[in-house]
Tab-separated table of C-alpha atoms in Angstrom:
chain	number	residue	atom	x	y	z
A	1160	UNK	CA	-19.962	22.127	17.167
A	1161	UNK	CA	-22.228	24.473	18.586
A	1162	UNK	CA	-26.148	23.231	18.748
A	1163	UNK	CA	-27.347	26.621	17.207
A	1164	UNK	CA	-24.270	26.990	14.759
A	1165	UNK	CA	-25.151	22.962	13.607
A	1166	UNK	CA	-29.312	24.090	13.154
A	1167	UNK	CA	-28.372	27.083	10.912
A	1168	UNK	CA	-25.943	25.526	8.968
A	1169	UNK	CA	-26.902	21.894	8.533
A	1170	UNK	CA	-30.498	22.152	8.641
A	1171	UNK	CA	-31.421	23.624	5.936
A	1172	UNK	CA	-34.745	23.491	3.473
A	1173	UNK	CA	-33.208	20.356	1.574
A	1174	UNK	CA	-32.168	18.882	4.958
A	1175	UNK	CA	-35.920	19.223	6.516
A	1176	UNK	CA	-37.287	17.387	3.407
A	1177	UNK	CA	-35.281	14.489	3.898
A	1178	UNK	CA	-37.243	13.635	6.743
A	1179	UNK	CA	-40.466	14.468	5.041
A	1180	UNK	CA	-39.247	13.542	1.510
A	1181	UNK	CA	-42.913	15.346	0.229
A	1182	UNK	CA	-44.899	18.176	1.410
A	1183	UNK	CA	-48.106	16.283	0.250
A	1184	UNK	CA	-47.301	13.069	2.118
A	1185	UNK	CA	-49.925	10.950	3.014
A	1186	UNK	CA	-50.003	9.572	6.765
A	1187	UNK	CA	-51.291	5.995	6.992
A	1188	UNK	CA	-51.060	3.375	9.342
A	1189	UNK	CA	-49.938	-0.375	8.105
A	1190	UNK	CA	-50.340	-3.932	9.884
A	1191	UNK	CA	-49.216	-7.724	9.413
A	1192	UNK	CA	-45.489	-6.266	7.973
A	1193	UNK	CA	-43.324	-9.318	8.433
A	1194	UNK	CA	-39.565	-8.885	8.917
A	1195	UNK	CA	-37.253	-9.676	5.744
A	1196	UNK	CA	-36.148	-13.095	4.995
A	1197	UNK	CA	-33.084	-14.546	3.768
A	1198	UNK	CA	-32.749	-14.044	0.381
A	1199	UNK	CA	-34.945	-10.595	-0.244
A	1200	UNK	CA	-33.271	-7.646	-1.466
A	1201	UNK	CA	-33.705	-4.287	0.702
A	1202	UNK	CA	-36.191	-1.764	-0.329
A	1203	UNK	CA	-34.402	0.845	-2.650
A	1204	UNK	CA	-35.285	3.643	-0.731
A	1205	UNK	CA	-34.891	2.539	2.672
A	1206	UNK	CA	-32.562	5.009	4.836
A	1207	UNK	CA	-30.680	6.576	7.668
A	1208	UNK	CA	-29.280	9.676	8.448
A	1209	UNK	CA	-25.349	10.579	8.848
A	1210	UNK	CA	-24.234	12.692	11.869
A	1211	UNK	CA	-24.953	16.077	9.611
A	1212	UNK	CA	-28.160	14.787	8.615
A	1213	UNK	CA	-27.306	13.900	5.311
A	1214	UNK	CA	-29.495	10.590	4.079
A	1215	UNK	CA	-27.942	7.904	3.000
A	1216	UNK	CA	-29.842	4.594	1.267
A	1217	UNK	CA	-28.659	1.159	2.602
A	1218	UNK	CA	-28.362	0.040	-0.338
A	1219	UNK	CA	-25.787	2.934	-0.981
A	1220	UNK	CA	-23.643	2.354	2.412
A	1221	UNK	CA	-23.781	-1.749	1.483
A	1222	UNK	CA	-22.159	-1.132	-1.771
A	1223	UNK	CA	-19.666	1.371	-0.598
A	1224	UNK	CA	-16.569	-1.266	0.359
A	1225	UNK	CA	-17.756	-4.540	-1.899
A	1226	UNK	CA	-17.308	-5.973	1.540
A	1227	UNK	CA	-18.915	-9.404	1.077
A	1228	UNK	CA	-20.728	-8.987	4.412
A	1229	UNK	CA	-22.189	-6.287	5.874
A	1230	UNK	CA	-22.970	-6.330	9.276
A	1231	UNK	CA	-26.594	-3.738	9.897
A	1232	UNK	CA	-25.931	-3.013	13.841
A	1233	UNK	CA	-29.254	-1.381	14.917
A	1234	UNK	CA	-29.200	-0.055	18.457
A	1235	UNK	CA	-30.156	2.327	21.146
A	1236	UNK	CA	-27.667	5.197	20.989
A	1237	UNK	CA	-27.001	8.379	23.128
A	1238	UNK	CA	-28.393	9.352	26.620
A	1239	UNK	CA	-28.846	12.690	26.321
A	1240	UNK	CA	-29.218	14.318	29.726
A	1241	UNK	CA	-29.674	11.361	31.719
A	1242	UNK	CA	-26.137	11.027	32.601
A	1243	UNK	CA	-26.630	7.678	34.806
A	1244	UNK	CA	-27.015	5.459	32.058
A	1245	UNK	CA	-23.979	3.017	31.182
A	1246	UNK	CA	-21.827	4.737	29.027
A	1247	UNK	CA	-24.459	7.675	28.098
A	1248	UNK	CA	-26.063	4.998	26.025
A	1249	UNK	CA	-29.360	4.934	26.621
A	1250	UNK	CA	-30.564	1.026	26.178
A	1251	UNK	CA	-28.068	-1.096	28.562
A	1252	UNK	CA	-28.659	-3.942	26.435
A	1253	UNK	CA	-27.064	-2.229	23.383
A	1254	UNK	CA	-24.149	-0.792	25.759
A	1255	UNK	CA	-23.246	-4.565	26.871
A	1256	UNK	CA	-23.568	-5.830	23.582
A	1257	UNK	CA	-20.941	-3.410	21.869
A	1258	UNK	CA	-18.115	-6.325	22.755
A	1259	UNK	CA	-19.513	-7.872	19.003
A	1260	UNK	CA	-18.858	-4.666	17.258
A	1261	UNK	CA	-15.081	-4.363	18.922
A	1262	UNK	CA	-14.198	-8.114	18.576
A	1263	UNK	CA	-15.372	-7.522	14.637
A	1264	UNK	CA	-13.565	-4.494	14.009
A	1265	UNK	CA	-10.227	-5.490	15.534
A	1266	UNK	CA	-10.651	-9.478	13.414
A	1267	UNK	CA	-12.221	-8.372	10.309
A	1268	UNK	CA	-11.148	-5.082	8.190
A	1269	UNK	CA	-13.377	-3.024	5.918
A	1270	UNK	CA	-13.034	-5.207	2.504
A	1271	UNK	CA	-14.271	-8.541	4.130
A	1272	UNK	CA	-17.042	-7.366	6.445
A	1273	UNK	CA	-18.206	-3.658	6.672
A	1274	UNK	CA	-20.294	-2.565	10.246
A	1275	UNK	CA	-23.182	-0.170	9.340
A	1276	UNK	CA	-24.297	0.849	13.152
A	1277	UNK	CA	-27.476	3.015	13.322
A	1278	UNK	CA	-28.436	4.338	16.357
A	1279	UNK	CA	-32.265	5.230	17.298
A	1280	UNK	CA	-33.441	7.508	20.330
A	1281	UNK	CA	-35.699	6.815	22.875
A	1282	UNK	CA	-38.536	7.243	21.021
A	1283	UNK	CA	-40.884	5.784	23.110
A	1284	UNK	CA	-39.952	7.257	26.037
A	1285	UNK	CA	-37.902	10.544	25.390
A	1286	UNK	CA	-38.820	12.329	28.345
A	1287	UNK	CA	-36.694	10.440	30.746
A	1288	UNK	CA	-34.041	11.653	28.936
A	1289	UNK	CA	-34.244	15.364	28.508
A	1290	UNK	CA	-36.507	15.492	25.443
A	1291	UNK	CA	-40.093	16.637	25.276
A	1292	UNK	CA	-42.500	13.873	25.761
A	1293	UNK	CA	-43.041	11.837	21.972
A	1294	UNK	CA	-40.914	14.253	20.322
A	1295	UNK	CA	-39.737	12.373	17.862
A	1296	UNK	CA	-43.055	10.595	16.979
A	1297	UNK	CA	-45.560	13.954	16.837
A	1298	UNK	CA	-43.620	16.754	15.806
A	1299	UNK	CA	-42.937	17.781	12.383
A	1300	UNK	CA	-39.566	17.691	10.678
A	1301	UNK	CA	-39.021	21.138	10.467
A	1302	UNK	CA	-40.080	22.562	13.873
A	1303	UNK	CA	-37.243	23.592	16.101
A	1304	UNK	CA	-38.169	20.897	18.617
A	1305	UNK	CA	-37.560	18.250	16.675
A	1306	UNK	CA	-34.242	19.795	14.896
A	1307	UNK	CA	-33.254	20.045	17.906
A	1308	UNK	CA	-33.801	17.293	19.667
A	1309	UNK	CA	-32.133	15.073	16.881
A	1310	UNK	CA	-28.733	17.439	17.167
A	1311	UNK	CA	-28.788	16.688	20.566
A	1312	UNK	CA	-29.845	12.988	20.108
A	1313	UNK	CA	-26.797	12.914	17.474
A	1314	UNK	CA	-24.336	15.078	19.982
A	1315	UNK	CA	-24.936	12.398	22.853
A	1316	UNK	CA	-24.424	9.100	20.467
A	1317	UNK	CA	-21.420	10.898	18.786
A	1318	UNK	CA	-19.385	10.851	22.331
A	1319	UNK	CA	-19.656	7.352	22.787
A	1320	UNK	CA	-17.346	6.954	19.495
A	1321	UNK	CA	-15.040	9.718	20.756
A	1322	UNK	CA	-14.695	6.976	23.591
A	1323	UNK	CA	-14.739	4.197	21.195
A	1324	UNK	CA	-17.375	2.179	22.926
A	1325	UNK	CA	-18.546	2.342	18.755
A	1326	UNK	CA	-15.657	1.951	16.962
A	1327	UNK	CA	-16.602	2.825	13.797
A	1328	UNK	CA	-18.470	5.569	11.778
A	1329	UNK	CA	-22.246	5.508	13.289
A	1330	UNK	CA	-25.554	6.397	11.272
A	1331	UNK	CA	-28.852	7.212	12.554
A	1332	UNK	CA	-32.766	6.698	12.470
A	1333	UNK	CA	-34.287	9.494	14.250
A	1334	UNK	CA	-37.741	8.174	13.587
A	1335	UNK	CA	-37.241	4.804	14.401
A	1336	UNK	CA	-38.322	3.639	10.895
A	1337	UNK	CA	-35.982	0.253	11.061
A	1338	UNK	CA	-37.126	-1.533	13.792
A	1339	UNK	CA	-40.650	0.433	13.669
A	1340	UNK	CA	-43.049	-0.844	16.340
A	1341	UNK	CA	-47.266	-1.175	15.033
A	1342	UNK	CA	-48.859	-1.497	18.395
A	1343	UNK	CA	-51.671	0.543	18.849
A	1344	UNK	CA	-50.627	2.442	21.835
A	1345	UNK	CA	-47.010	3.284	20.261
A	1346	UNK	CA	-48.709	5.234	17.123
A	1347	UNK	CA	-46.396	8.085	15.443
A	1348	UNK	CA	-48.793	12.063	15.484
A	1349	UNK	CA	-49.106	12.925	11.763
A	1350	UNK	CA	-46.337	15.320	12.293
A	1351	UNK	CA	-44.386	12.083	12.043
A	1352	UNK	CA	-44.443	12.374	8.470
A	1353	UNK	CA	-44.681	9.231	5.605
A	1354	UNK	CA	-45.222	5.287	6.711
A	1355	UNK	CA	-42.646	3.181	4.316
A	1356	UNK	CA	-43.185	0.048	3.009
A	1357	UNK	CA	-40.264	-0.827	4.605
A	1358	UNK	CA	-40.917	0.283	7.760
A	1359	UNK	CA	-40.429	-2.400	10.810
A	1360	UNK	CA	-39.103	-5.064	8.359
A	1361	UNK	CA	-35.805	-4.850	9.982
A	1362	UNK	CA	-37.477	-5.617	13.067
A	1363	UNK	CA	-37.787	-9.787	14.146
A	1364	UNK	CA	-41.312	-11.254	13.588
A	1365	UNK	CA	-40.341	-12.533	17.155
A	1366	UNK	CA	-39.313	-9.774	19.097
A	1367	UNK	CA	-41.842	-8.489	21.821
A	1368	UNK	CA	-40.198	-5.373	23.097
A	1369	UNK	CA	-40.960	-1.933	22.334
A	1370	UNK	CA	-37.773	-1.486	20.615
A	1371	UNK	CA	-35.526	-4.378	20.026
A	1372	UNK	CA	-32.579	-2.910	19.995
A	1373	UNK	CA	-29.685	-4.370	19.540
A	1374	UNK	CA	-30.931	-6.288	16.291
A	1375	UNK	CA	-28.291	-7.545	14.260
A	1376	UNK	CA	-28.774	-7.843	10.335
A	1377	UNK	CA	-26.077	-9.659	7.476
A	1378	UNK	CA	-26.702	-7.908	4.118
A	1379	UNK	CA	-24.775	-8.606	0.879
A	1380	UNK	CA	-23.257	-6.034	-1.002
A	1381	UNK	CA	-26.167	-5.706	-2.894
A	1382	UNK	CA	-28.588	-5.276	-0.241
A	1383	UNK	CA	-29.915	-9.168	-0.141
A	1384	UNK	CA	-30.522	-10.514	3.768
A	1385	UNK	CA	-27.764	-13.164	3.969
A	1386	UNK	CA	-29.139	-14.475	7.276
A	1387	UNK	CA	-32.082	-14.255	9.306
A	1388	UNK	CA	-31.578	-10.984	12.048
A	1389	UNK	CA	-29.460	-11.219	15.631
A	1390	UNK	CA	-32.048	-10.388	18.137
A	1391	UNK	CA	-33.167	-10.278	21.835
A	1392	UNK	CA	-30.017	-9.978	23.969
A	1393	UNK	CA	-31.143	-8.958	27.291
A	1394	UNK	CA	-28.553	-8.385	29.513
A	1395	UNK	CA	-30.070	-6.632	32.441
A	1396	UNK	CA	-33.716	-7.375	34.539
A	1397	UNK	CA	-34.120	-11.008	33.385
A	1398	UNK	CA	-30.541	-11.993	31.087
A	1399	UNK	CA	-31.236	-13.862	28.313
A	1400	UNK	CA	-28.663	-14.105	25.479
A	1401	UNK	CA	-29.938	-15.318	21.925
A	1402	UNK	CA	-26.518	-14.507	20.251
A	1403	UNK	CA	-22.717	-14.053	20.683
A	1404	UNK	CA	-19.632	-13.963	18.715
A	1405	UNK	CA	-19.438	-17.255	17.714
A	1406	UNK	CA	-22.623	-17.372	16.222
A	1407	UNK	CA	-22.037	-13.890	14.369
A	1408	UNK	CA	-19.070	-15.515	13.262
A	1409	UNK	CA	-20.377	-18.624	12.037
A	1410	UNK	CA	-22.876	-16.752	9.982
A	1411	UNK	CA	-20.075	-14.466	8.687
A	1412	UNK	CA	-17.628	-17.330	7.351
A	1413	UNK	CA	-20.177	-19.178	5.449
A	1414	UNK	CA	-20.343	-16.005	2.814
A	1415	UNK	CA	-16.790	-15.436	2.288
């Protein structure tokens, strides 16, 4: 679809507000959030975004199949302009790690374990990638810039399903709520709109890089954790794998 054609039509008033669900929003900044446990039920209101920008609760896509797993697949999605990257995928970690969502899909059909993938930009460092500089952490929903940036964001992710490196349906969290990051020198502008609750509690207590993507979640059909998060493969620089199939697997078959 055409960039412009997308803006007019999908982005529209009640589209902008769904990133800034209030015009009176208060920005804050929050501390000491600790990632869910097993057992704890989802916040209510926690979301992503569907290729048209449509929100959708988690709690809303968990229910959707009565799957008795579903498997949260949190990773770094489309390259934009920076055509060198591995599959137009921005984080190579997330690119090499897409074997566990193929293996899954291809064992497992939609009524015994349902993938939810979300993909987040390159928040942190947009520019190398044909964005403006912290584009998705300063500027305000309903600027142009940011609109879009996050068509393009989407346009780029969207391709790598056309080549089925994603096999399935892919959501998305433009602001990098999920797996939100609280160190001082990664702050969001107030443009950035409202702080959740829930914000980085997707994100391992563990994990020590800026984004932590791929992170790996197993939610019940009712939105409770089932299993403490996948985390930290690092397939590139210094490898270091913390999970593969079997273990996914292993985790899977004990809720069935």
């Amino acid at each position: 679809m055409n960039r412009r054609n997308f803006l007019k039509s999908g982005l529209s008033v009640g589209t902008v507000l769904l990133f800034n669900p209030s015009p009176t929003h208060v920005f804050s900044w929050v501390s000491d959030r600790t990632a869910y446990a097993p057992g704890e039920r989802i916040a209510e209101d926690a979301f992503v975004l569907d290729k048209e920008l449509k929100k959708h609760t988690l709690l809303e896509l968990c229910g959707r199949t009565g799957a008795p797993v579903n498997m949260l697949y949190i990773y770094g999605g489309g390259a934009h302009r920076n055509r060198h990257r591995l599959g137009g995928i921005w984080c190579r970690d997330s690119f090499e790690d897409f074997y566990v969502l193929r293996y899954l899909h291809q064992k497992y059909d939609n009524s015994a374990v349902q993938i939810i993938p979300v993909a987040v930009p390159p928040v942190y460092a947009s520019e190398f990638y044909g964005f403006e500089r912290r584009v998705f952490l300063d500027e305000p929903a309903d600027s142009e810039q940011f609109k879009e940036s996050a068509v393009a964001f989407i346009e780029s992710t969207e391709q790598a399903v056309v080549n089925e490196f994603i096999p399935v349906t892919t959501y998305y969290d433009i602001r990098n709520r999920l797996l939100f990051n609280q160190r001082n020198d990664l702050r969001p502008g107030e443009g950035y709109g409202k702080i959740y609750s829930w914000q980085g509690k997707f994100r391992s207590d563990q994990e020590t890089q800026k984004y932590g993507t791929p992170t790996v979640w197993m939610l019940s059909p009712e939105g409770v954790v089932l299993e403490p998060p996948f985390w930290g493969n690092i397939y590139h620089g210094n490898p270091h794998v913390r999970y593969t199939i079997p273990d996914i697997e292993q985790a899977i078959q004990k809720h069935f």
